[in-house]
Amino acid sequence: MKKSVSLGALALAALCAEASHAGTLDDVKARGTLNCGVTTRLVGFAAQDANGEWQGFDVAICRAVAAAVLGDRNAVKFVPTTSKTRFDSLSSSEVDLLARNTTWTFSRDVDERFEFVGVNYYDGQGFLVPKEMAVTSAKDLGGATICVQNASTTDLNLSDYFRKNNMDFTRLGVENNAEGQEEYLNGACDAYTADKSGLASIRATFEAPGDHVLLPEIISKEPLSPLVRHGDSEWADVVRWTLNALIAAEELGITSANIVELSAQAGDAPEINRILGTEGNLGLQLGLDADWAKNAIMADGNYGEIFEKNIGEASPIGLARGLNAQWTDGGLLYSPPFR
C-alpha cells in the first residue's frame, strides 16, 4: 500500500513538473526571442564567425524555428552549452530548444524526460588519428590514450567498443570540443573519438587537415535530433514540423530561389500549397501564421541547401550526404506528409 502511494506521488510530481513547462510557444511569442541551446564551438554546426555571428547546420535549425514562430530568422538568442550543461539548460527553461549534436537515446527520451522531435543528422562514432601514426583501423588502437568528451554517449560507446574487442586504452576526459582539440594537437592523446561529423568539423579547423586521418570504423548509431522538454506537446509539434518542412521542401523542390514564386502562384501541387500556406490551415493548427513554413524555409533554405552550405562536400567540412540523403535518393531522410 505504501509503495502504491509513493509511486502515485512520484507520478503526480512528474506531471506537475511537466505542466510547469507547458506554454513554451506563448512564452517565445511574448518574449519575442527564441532561446536556442547550441554547442560551444563546432565549425559547420555551430560557431561564431569573425563578426561574432553564429553560423552552422544546427544554427540554421534555430533560425528556422524563430522564423516560423516569430517571422524573423534573427530573433534568436544562442546559448552555448557543453555536454555536461546542455540538459540542465533545457530542463531549467534557460533554453526553449536544444539543437546541438545530441544523440536520441532511450534513457534521454524516457528517463531524463526530454522529447526528441526528429532526426536531423544520421551519424556514427569514429576516431581521428595523426597520419604519422600509420594506423589504418580502430582495432590498431589497443593501449592508446584516447580523448573523449565527458558525460556523453560517446564515452559509453568507447568503453563498450574496447571491451568488446578485448583491448585496453587510457581515457582522457575533456569537457568540450575546444579542450579536446587542444589535448589532441598537443599530443596528450593518440586519438580523438566523437561523432564522425564532429571529427570532420574539427579536422577542417587544423592548419594541416591532411596530416590527420578519420579511421574507417563507425562504432555506433548516433541519430542526432533537436529536443525540447516533455510535457509541452504544442511546442514539440512546432519544432518537429518546422524540421519536417525543411526536409519536405527539399523533396518537393521548394528552394530559397523559387519559394516566393511558388507562394504567389498557388499551383496544382496540393502538398506544396499546404506547406506554403496558400491552401488549408496547417498554420492555424500549430498556433502559427499561415506562412510559418514559408518563413522557416526562407530563413536559410531547405534541408539540402542548409546541408550543402554548412557541412556538404563543397564546404570545408566536406561531408557527403550518405544516410542523410532524401529517401528518394537512397538515404534515410523522410518527412511525414503535410495533410
Coordinates of C-alpha atoms in Angstrom, one line a residue:
M1 CA 0.0 0.0 0.0
K2 CA 2.8 2.4 0.9
K3 CA 4.6 1.5 -2.3
S4 CA 1.4 2.4 -4.4
V5 CA 1.1 5.7 -2.7
S6 CA 4.8 6.5 -3.2
L7 CA 4.6 5.7 -6.9
G8 CA 1.5 7.8 -7.2
A9 CA 3.1 10.7 -5.5
L10 CA 6.1 10.4 -7.9
A11 CA 3.9 10.3 -10.9
L12 CA 2.0 13.4 -9.7
A13 CA 5.2 15.3 -9.1
A14 CA 6.4 14.4 -12.6
L15 CA 3.2 15.6 -14.1
C16 CA 3.3 18.9 -12.1
A17 CA 6.9 19.4 -13.3
E18 CA 5.9 18.9 -16.9
A19 CA 2.9 21.2 -16.5
S20 CA 5.1 24.0 -15.3
H21 CA 7.0 23.8 -18.6
A22 CA 3.8 24.0 -20.8
G23 CA 3.2 27.1 -22.8
T24 CA 6.6 27.5 -24.4
L25 CA 5.1 28.7 -27.6
D26 CA 3.3 31.5 -25.8
D27 CA 6.5 32.3 -23.8
V28 CA 8.5 32.6 -27.0
K29 CA 5.9 34.8 -28.7
A30 CA 5.7 37.1 -25.6
R31 CA 9.4 37.3 -25.3
G32 CA 9.9 37.9 -29.0
T33 CA 13.0 35.8 -29.0
L34 CA 13.8 32.1 -29.2
N35 CA 16.4 30.9 -26.7
C36 CA 18.3 28.1 -28.5
G37 CA 20.9 25.9 -26.9
V38 CA 23.9 25.2 -29.2
T39 CA 27.3 23.7 -28.8
T40 CA 30.2 25.9 -27.6
R41 CA 32.1 25.7 -30.9
L42 CA 31.8 23.1 -33.7
V43 CA 32.6 24.7 -37.1
G44 CA 30.0 23.8 -39.7
F45 CA 27.4 23.0 -37.0
A46 CA 27.5 26.0 -34.5
A47 CA 30.3 28.5 -34.2
Q48 CA 30.7 32.3 -34.3
D49 CA 32.3 33.8 -37.3
A50 CA 34.8 36.7 -37.4
N51 CA 31.9 39.2 -36.9
G52 CA 30.5 37.3 -33.9
E53 CA 27.6 35.9 -35.9
W54 CA 26.5 32.4 -35.2
Q55 CA 26.7 30.1 -38.3
G56 CA 26.2 26.4 -39.0
F57 CA 23.9 23.5 -39.6
D58 CA 22.4 23.5 -36.1
V59 CA 22.2 27.3 -36.0
A60 CA 20.1 27.1 -39.2
I61 CA 17.6 24.9 -37.4
C62 CA 17.3 27.5 -34.6
R63 CA 16.8 30.3 -37.2
A64 CA 14.1 28.3 -39.0
V65 CA 12.1 27.8 -35.8
A66 CA 12.5 31.5 -34.9
A67 CA 11.3 32.4 -38.4
A68 CA 8.3 30.0 -38.2
V69 CA 7.2 31.3 -34.8
L70 CA 8.2 35.0 -34.9
G71 CA 8.6 35.7 -38.6
D72 CA 12.2 36.7 -38.0
R73 CA 15.2 34.4 -38.5
N74 CA 17.3 36.7 -36.4
A75 CA 15.1 36.6 -33.3
V76 CA 17.3 34.1 -31.7
K77 CA 19.5 34.2 -28.5
F78 CA 22.1 31.5 -28.9
V79 CA 23.1 29.9 -25.6
P80 CA 26.4 27.9 -25.8
T81 CA 26.2 24.6 -23.9
T82 CA 28.6 21.8 -23.1
S83 CA 27.9 18.1 -23.0
K84 CA 27.6 18.4 -19.2
T85 CA 25.4 21.6 -19.1
R86 CA 23.1 21.1 -22.1
F87 CA 20.4 19.1 -20.4
D88 CA 20.3 21.3 -17.3
S89 CA 19.9 24.3 -19.6
L90 CA 16.9 22.8 -21.3
S91 CA 15.2 21.3 -18.2
S92 CA 15.6 24.6 -16.3
S93 CA 14.0 26.6 -19.1
E94 CA 17.2 28.6 -19.8
V95 CA 16.6 27.5 -23.4
D96 CA 13.4 26.7 -25.3
L97 CA 15.1 24.3 -27.7
L98 CA 18.4 22.3 -27.8
A99 CA 19.9 22.0 -31.2
R100 CA 23.5 20.8 -30.6
N101 CA 24.5 17.4 -32.0
T102 CA 22.6 15.4 -29.3
T103 CA 22.0 11.7 -29.8
W104 CA 18.5 10.4 -29.4
T105 CA 18.6 7.5 -26.9
F106 CA 16.0 5.6 -24.8
S107 CA 17.2 6.9 -21.5
R108 CA 17.3 10.6 -22.6
D109 CA 13.8 10.2 -24.1
V110 CA 12.2 8.2 -21.3
D111 CA 14.2 8.5 -18.1
E112 CA 15.5 12.1 -18.4
R113 CA 12.1 13.1 -19.9
F114 CA 13.1 15.0 -23.0
E115 CA 11.2 14.9 -26.3
F116 CA 13.2 14.4 -29.4
V117 CA 11.5 16.0 -32.4
G118 CA 13.1 14.1 -35.3
V119 CA 16.5 13.1 -36.7
N120 CA 18.2 16.0 -38.5
Y121 CA 21.5 14.1 -38.9
Y122 CA 22.2 10.4 -39.0
D123 CA 25.7 10.0 -37.6
G124 CA 28.1 7.4 -36.1
Q125 CA 31.1 7.5 -33.8
G126 CA 34.6 7.3 -35.2
F127 CA 38.2 8.0 -34.5
L128 CA 40.6 10.8 -35.6
V129 CA 44.3 10.0 -35.5
P130 CA 47.6 11.7 -36.7
K131 CA 48.5 10.3 -40.2
E132 CA 52.1 9.8 -38.9
M133 CA 50.8 7.0 -36.6
A134 CA 50.3 4.9 -39.7
V135 CA 47.1 3.4 -38.1
T136 CA 44.5 2.1 -40.5
S137 CA 41.9 0.7 -38.2
A138 CA 40.4 1.4 -34.8
K139 CA 41.4 -2.2 -33.9
D140 CA 45.0 -1.0 -34.0
L141 CA 44.4 1.4 -31.1
G142 CA 45.0 -1.1 -28.3
G143 CA 46.9 0.6 -25.4
A144 CA 46.3 4.0 -26.9
T145 CA 45.3 7.2 -25.0
I146 CA 42.0 8.5 -26.3
C147 CA 40.4 11.9 -25.8
V148 CA 36.6 11.7 -25.3
Q149 CA 34.0 14.2 -24.0
N150 CA 32.7 13.7 -20.5
A151 CA 29.0 12.9 -19.9
S152 CA 28.4 11.8 -23.4
T153 CA 27.1 8.6 -25.1
T154 CA 30.5 8.8 -26.9
D155 CA 32.2 7.9 -23.7
L156 CA 30.0 4.9 -23.1
N157 CA 30.4 3.7 -26.7
L158 CA 34.2 4.0 -26.4
S159 CA 34.3 1.7 -23.3
D160 CA 31.9 -0.8 -24.9
Y161 CA 34.0 -1.0 -28.1
F162 CA 37.3 -1.6 -26.4
R163 CA 35.7 -4.1 -24.1
K164 CA 34.1 -6.0 -26.9
N165 CA 37.4 -6.2 -28.8
N166 CA 39.4 -7.1 -25.7
M167 CA 41.6 -4.1 -25.9
D168 CA 43.0 -1.8 -23.2
F169 CA 43.1 2.0 -23.5
T170 CA 43.7 5.1 -21.4
R171 CA 40.8 7.5 -21.2
L172 CA 41.5 11.3 -21.2
G173 CA 38.2 13.1 -20.5
V174 CA 37.5 16.6 -21.9
E175 CA 34.7 19.0 -21.3
N176 CA 34.2 20.3 -24.8
N177 CA 35.5 20.2 -28.3
A178 CA 37.9 23.1 -27.8
E179 CA 39.6 21.3 -25.0
G180 CA 39.6 18.0 -26.9
Q181 CA 41.2 19.6 -29.9
E182 CA 43.9 21.2 -27.7
E183 CA 44.7 18.0 -26.0
Y184 CA 44.8 16.0 -29.2
L185 CA 47.0 18.5 -31.1
N186 CA 49.4 18.8 -28.1
G187 CA 49.8 15.0 -28.2
A188 CA 48.2 14.3 -24.9
C189 CA 46.2 11.6 -26.6
D190 CA 46.8 9.4 -29.5
A191 CA 43.3 9.6 -30.9
Y192 CA 40.2 11.7 -30.5
T193 CA 36.8 10.0 -30.6
A194 CA 33.5 11.7 -31.4
D195 CA 30.7 11.6 -33.9
K196 CA 32.3 11.4 -37.4
S197 CA 30.6 14.7 -38.4
G198 CA 32.2 16.4 -35.4
L199 CA 35.6 14.9 -36.2
A200 CA 35.3 16.2 -39.8
S201 CA 34.5 19.6 -38.4
I202 CA 37.4 19.5 -36.0
R203 CA 39.9 18.4 -38.7
A204 CA 38.8 21.2 -41.0
T205 CA 40.0 23.8 -38.5
F206 CA 43.5 22.4 -38.3
E207 CA 46.4 24.2 -40.0
A208 CA 47.2 20.9 -41.9
P209 CA 44.0 18.9 -42.1
G210 CA 45.7 16.3 -44.4
D211 CA 48.0 15.3 -41.6
H212 CA 45.1 13.7 -39.8
V213 CA 43.0 10.7 -40.7
L214 CA 39.5 9.5 -40.0
L215 CA 39.6 5.8 -39.4
P216 CA 37.0 3.8 -41.4
E217 CA 35.2 2.2 -38.5
I218 CA 31.8 3.5 -37.3
I219 CA 31.2 2.0 -33.8
S220 CA 27.7 3.3 -33.0
K221 CA 24.5 4.6 -34.3
E222 CA 24.2 8.3 -33.5
P223 CA 20.8 9.7 -34.6
L224 CA 21.2 13.4 -33.8
S225 CA 18.0 15.3 -33.0
P226 CA 16.8 18.7 -31.7
L227 CA 15.0 18.2 -28.4
V228 CA 12.5 20.0 -26.1
R229 CA 11.1 19.4 -22.7
H230 CA 8.5 16.7 -22.1
G231 CA 5.0 17.9 -21.2
D232 CA 4.6 20.6 -23.9
S233 CA 3.2 18.8 -27.0
E234 CA 2.2 22.1 -28.6
W235 CA 5.8 23.4 -28.6
A236 CA 7.2 20.0 -29.7
D237 CA 4.8 20.0 -32.6
V238 CA 6.0 23.4 -33.7
V239 CA 9.7 22.4 -33.7
R240 CA 9.0 18.9 -35.2
W241 CA 7.0 20.2 -38.1
T242 CA 9.4 23.1 -38.8
L243 CA 12.2 20.5 -39.2
N244 CA 9.8 18.4 -41.4
A245 CA 9.0 21.4 -43.5
L246 CA 12.7 21.9 -44.3
I247 CA 13.0 18.2 -45.2
A248 CA 9.8 18.1 -47.3
A249 CA 10.8 21.3 -49.1
E250 CA 13.9 19.7 -50.5
E251 CA 12.0 16.6 -51.6
L252 CA 9.3 18.7 -53.3
G253 CA 11.7 21.1 -54.9
I254 CA 10.9 24.2 -52.8
T255 CA 14.1 26.2 -52.6
S256 CA 15.2 29.7 -51.4
A257 CA 15.3 30.7 -55.1
N258 CA 11.8 29.7 -56.1
I259 CA 9.8 29.9 -52.9
V260 CA 8.4 33.4 -53.5
E261 CA 7.2 32.5 -56.9
L262 CA 5.7 29.2 -55.8
S263 CA 3.9 31.0 -53.0
A264 CA 2.5 33.6 -55.4
Q265 CA 1.1 31.3 -58.0
A266 CA -0.5 28.6 -55.8
G267 CA -0.1 25.9 -58.4
D268 CA -1.6 22.4 -58.8
A269 CA 0.6 20.6 -56.2
P270 CA -1.6 20.4 -53.1
E271 CA 1.2 19.5 -50.6
I272 CA 3.3 22.4 -51.7
N273 CA 0.4 24.7 -51.3
R274 CA -0.3 23.4 -47.8
I275 CA 3.3 23.8 -46.8
L276 CA 3.4 27.4 -48.2
G277 CA 0.1 28.3 -46.6
T278 CA -1.8 29.0 -49.8
E279 CA -4.2 26.2 -49.1
G280 CA -5.6 24.6 -45.9
N281 CA -5.0 25.8 -42.3
L282 CA -1.9 24.0 -41.1
G283 CA -0.5 27.2 -39.5
L284 CA -3.7 27.7 -37.5
Q285 CA -3.5 24.2 -36.2
L286 CA 0.0 24.9 -34.9
G287 CA -1.0 28.2 -33.4
L288 CA 1.1 30.0 -36.1
D289 CA 0.6 32.2 -39.1
A290 CA -0.3 30.7 -42.4
D291 CA 3.2 31.4 -43.8
W292 CA 5.0 29.7 -40.9
A293 CA 6.7 27.1 -43.1
K294 CA 7.4 29.5 -45.9
N295 CA 9.2 31.7 -43.4
A296 CA 11.1 28.7 -42.0
I297 CA 12.3 27.7 -45.5
M298 CA 13.2 31.3 -46.4
A299 CA 15.4 31.6 -43.3
D300 CA 18.3 29.6 -44.7
G301 CA 16.8 27.4 -47.4
N302 CA 15.5 23.8 -47.4
Y303 CA 17.3 20.9 -45.7
G304 CA 19.6 20.3 -48.7
E305 CA 20.6 23.9 -49.0
I306 CA 21.4 24.1 -45.3
F307 CA 23.4 20.9 -45.5
E308 CA 25.5 21.9 -48.6
K309 CA 26.2 25.4 -47.3
N310 CA 27.4 24.4 -43.9
I311 CA 28.8 20.8 -44.0
G312 CA 28.5 19.5 -47.6
E313 CA 31.2 18.2 -49.9
A314 CA 31.9 21.7 -51.2
S315 CA 32.3 23.1 -47.7
P316 CA 35.5 23.0 -45.6
I317 CA 33.8 20.1 -43.6
G318 CA 33.4 18.0 -46.8
L319 CA 30.7 15.6 -45.7
A320 CA 28.8 13.5 -48.3
R321 CA 25.0 13.2 -47.9
G322 CA 25.2 9.5 -47.3
L323 CA 22.4 8.4 -44.9
N324 CA 21.3 12.0 -44.8
A325 CA 20.2 12.0 -48.4
Q326 CA 16.5 12.0 -49.2
W327 CA 14.8 8.6 -49.1
T328 CA 14.2 9.0 -52.9
D329 CA 18.0 9.2 -53.3
G330 CA 18.9 6.1 -51.2
G331 CA 19.1 7.9 -47.8
L332 CA 17.0 7.8 -44.6
L333 CA 15.7 11.4 -44.8
Y334 CA 11.9 11.3 -44.8
S335 CA 9.1 13.7 -43.7
P336 CA 5.6 12.6 -42.9
P337 CA 3.0 14.0 -45.3
F338 CA 1.7 17.6 -44.8
R339 CA -2.0 17.0 -44.9

